[in-house]
mmCIF file of C-alpha atoms in Angstrom:
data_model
loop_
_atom_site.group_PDB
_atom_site.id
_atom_site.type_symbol
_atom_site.label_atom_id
_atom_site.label_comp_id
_atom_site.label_asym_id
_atom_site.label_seq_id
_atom_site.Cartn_x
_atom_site.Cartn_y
_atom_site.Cartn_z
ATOM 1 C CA UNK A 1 0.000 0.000 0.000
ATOM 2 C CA UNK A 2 1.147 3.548 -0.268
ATOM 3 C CA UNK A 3 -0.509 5.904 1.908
ATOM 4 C CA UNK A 4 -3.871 4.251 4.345
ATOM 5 C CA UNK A 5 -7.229 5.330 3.868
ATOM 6 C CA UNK A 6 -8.918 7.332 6.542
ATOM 7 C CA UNK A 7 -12.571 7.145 7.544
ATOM 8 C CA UNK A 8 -15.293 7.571 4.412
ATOM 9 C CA UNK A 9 -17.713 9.674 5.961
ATOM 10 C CA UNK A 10 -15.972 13.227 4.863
ATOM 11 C CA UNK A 11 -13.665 12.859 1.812
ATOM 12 C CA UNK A 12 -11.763 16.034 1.001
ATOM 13 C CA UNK A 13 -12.308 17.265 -2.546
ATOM 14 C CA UNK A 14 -9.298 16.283 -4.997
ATOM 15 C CA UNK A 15 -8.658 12.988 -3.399
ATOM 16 C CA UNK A 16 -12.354 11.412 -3.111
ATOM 17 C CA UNK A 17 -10.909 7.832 -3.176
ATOM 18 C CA UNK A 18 -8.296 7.656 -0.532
ATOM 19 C CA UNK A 19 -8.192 10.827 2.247
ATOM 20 C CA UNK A 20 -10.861 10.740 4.890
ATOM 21 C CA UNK A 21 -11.288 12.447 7.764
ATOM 22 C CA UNK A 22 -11.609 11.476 11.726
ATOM 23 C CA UNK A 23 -11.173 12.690 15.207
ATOM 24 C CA UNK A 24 -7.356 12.180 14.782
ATOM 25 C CA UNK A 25 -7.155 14.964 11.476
ATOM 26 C CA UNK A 26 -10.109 16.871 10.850
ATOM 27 C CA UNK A 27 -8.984 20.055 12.986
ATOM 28 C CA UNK A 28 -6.017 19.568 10.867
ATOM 29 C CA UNK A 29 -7.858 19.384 7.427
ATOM 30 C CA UNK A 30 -9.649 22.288 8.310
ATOM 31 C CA UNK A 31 -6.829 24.501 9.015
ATOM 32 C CA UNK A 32 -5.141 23.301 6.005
ATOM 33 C CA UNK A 33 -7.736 24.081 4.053
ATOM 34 C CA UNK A 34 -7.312 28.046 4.314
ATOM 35 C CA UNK A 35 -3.987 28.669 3.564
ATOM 36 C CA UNK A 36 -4.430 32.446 3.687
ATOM 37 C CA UNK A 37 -4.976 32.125 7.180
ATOM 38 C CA UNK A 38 -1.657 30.890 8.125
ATOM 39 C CA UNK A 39 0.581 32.918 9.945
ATOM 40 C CA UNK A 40 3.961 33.547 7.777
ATOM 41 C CA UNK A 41 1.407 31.452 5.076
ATOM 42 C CA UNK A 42 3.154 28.800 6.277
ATOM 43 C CA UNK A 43 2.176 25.759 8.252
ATOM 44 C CA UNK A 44 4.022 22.833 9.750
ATOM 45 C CA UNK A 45 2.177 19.429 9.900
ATOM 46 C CA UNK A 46 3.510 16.505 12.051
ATOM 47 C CA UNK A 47 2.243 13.199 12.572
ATOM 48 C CA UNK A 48 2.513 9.348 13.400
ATOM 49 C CA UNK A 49 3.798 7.091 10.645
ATOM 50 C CA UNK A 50 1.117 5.802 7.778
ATOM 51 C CA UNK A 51 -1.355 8.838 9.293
ATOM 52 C CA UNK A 52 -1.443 10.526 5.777
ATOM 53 C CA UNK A 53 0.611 13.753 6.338
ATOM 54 C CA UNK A 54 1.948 13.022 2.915
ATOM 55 C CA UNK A 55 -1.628 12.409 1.381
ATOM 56 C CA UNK A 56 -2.561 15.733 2.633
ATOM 57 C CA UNK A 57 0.669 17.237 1.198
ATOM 58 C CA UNK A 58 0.019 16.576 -2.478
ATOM 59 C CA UNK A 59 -3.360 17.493 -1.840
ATOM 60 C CA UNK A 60 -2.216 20.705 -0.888
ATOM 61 C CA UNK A 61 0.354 20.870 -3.522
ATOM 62 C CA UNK A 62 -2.715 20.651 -6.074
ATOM 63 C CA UNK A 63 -4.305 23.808 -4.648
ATOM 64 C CA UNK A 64 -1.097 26.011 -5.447
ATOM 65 C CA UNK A 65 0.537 25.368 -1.367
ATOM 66 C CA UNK A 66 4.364 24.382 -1.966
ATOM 67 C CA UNK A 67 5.429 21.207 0.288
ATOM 68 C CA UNK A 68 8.397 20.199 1.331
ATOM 69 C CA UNK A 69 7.538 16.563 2.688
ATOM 70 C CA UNK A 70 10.370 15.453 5.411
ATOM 71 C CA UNK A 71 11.266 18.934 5.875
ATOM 72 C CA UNK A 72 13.101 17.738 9.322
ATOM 73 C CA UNK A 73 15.743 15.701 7.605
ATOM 74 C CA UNK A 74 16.375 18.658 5.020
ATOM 75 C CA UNK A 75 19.203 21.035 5.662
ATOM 76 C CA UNK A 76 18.338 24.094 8.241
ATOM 77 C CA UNK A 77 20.197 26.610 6.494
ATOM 78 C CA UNK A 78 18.070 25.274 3.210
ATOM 79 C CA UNK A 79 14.764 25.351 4.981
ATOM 80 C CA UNK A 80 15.420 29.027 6.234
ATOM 81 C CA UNK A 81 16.092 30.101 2.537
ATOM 82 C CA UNK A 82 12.636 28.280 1.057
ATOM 83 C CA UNK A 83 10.659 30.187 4.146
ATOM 84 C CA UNK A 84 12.266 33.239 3.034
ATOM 85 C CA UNK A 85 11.097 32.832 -0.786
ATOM 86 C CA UNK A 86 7.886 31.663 0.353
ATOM 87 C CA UNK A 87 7.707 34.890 2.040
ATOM 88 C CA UNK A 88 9.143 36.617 -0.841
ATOM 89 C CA UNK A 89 6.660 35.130 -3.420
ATOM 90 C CA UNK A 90 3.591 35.043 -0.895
ATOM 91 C CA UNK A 91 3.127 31.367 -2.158
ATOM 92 C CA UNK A 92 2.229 29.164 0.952
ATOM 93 C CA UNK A 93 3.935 26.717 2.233
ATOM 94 C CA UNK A 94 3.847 23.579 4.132
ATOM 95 C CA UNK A 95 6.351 21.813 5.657
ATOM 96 C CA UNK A 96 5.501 18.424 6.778
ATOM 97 C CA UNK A 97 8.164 16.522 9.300
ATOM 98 C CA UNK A 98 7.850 13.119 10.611
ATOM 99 C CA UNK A 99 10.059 14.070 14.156
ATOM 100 C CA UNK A 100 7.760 14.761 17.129
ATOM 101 C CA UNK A 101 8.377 17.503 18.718
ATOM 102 C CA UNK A 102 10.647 18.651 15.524
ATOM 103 C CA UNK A 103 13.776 19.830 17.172
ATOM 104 C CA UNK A 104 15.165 22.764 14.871
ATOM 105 C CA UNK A 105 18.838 23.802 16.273
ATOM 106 C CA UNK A 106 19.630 27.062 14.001
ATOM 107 C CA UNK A 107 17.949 29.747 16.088
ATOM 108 C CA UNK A 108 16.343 32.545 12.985
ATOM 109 C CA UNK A 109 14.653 29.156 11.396
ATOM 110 C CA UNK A 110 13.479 28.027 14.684
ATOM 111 C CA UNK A 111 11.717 31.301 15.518
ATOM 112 C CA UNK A 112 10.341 31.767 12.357
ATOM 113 C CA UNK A 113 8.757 27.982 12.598
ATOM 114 C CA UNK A 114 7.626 28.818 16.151
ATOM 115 C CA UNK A 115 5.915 31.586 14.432
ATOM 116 C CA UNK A 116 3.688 29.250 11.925
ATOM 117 C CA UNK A 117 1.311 27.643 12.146
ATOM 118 C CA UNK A 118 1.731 24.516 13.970
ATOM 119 C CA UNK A 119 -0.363 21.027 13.581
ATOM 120 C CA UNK A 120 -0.965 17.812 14.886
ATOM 121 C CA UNK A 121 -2.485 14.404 14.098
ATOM 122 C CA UNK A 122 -3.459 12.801 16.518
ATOM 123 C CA UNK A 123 -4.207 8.772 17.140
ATOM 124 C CA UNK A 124 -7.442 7.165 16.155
ATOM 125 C CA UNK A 125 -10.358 6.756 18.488
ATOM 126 C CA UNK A 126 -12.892 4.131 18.175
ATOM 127 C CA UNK A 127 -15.018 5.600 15.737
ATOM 128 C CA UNK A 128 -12.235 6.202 13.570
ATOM 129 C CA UNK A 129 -10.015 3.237 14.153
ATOM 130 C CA UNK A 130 -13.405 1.225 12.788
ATOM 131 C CA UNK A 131 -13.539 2.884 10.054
ATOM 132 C CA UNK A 132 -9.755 2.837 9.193
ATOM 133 C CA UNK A 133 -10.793 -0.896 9.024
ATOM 134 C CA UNK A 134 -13.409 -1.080 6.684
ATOM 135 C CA UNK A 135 -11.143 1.627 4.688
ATOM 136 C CA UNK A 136 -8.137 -0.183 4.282
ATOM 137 C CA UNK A 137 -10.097 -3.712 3.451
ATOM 138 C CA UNK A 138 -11.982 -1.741 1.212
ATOM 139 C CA UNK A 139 -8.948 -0.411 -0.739
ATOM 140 C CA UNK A 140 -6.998 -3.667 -0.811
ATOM 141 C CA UNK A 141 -9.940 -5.509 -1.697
ATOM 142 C CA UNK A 142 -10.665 -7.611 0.553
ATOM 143 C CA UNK A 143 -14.241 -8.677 2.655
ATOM 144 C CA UNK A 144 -14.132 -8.631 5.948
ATOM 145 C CA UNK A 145 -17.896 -9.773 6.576
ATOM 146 C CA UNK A 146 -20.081 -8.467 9.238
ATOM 147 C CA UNK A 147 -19.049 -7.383 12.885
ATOM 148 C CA UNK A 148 -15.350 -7.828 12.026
ATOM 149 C CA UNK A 149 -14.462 -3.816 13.365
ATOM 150 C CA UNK A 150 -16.822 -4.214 16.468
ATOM 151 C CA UNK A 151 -14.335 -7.572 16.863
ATOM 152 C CA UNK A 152 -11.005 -5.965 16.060
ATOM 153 C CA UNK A 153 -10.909 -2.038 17.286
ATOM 154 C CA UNK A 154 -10.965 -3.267 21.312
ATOM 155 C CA UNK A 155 -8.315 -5.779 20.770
ATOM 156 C CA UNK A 156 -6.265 -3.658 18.128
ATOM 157 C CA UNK A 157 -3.305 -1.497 18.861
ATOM 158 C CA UNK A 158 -4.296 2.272 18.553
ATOM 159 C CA UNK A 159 -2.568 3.559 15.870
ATOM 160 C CA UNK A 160 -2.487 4.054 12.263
ATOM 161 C CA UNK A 161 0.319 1.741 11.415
ATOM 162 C CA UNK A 162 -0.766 -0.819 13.590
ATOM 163 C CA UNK A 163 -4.622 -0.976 12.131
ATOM 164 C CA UNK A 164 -2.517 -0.824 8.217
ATOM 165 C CA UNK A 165 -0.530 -3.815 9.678
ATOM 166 C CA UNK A 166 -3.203 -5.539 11.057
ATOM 167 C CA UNK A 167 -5.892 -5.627 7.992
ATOM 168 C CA UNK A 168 -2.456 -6.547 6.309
ATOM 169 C CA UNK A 169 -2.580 -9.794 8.020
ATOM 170 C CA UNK A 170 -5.931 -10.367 7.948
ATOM 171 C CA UNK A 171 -5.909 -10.044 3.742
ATOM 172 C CA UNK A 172 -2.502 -12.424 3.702
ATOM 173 C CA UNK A 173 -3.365 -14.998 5.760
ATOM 174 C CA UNK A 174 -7.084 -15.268 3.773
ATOM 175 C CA UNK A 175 -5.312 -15.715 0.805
ATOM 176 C CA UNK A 176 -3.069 -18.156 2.312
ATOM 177 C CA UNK A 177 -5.714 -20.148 3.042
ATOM 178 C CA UNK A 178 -7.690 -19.528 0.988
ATOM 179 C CA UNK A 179 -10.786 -18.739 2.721
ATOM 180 C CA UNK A 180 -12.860 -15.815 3.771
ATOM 181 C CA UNK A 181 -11.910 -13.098 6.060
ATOM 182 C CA UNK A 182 -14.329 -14.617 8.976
ATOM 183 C CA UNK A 183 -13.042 -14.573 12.494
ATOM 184 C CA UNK A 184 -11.238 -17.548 13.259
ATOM 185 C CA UNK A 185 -8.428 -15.593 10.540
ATOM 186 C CA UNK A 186 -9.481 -12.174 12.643
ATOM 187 C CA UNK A 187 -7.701 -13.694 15.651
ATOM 188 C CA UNK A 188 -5.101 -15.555 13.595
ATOM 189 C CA UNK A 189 -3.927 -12.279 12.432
ATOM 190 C CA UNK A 190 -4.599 -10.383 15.790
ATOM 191 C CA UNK A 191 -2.513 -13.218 17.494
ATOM 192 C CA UNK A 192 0.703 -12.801 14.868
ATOM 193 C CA UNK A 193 0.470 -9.252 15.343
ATOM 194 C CA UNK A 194 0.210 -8.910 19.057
ATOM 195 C CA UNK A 195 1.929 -12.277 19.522
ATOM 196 C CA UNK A 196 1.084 -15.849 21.067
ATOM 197 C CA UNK A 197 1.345 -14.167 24.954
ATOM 198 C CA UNK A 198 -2.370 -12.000 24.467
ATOM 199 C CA UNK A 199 -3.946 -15.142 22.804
ATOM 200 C CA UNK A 200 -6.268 -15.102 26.044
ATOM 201 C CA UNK A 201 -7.926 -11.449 25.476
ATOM 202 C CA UNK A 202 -8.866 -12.757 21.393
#
């Protein structure tokens, strides 16, 4: 997979297919959605892995924002030049880092990040870590028949990369055997993801 899929309910215009919103990103979406009301124009977005910071960067980049994706392992000195042409041009920019907290050593870059506009995604709650679920099966294919996130979410590891791994499993170990995605292969794939020791709480 390349980036997950977030919930269905509210897809963002330009990427209808693949970037949802939830609890863990929608006060982020909405910010990011009026780039004129950035201070500086310029916004930095951090993030947990596989949360879709990336996703909402070429979004972005389609309505006229400039990115620079993994902005903490570019150069400082480079980073304080592309805030000063972004400042320059009045083009605005986003500058998406996967560090958290971003630790920025040369001191005019750091205040002039400390001056922008800073956001946050969060980790999936329920609601959202359900419908991560029926997301990512949806996009890889694959059926997980009825009750299977009302199964999975209280026995799942909260976080986007853990929910990508986990309906990961699920779809390879169906194929492997080539059955459906019922839930004797739910707790298969819960069990080689949380290992043999939590086989009691499946």
């Amino acid at each position: 997979m390349s980036q997950i899929a977030l919930p269905l309910e509210a897809r963002i215009k330009g990427d209808p297919d693949r970037l949802v919103v939830g609890n863990a990103n929608s006060h982020v979406v909405e910010a990011l959605s009026n780039p004129a009301s950035w201070p500086f124009r310029t916004a930095v977005l951090t993030g947990p892995n596989r949360s879709g910071k990336s996703l909402l960067g070429r979004w972005l980049e389609g309505q006229g924002v400039s990115v620079i994706d993994g902005a903490d392992d570019q150069g400082e000195t480079k980073l304080f030049h592309r805030w000063n042409a972004a400042q320059e041009s009045g083009e605005p920019l986003l500058l998406i880092a996967d560090s958290q907290p971003w630790e920025i050593t040369l001191p005019d870059l750091r205040s002039r990040m400390g001056g922008s506009l800073q956001l946050e995604i969060g980790e999936p709650d329920d609601q959202m870590a359900a419908q991560m679920i029926d997301a990512i099966a949806a996009q890889r294919g694959l059926s997980l028949g009825s009750g299977a996130a009302d199964y999975l979410v209280p026995r799942a590891v909260r976080s986007f990369e853990a929910l990508e791994r986990l309906v990961v499993a699920i779809d390879r170990i169906s194929l492997e055997r080539k059955v459906p995605a019922t839930m004797s292969v739910w707790r298969d794939a819960l069990e080689a993801i949380l290992g043999p020791e939590q086989k009691s709480l499946l």
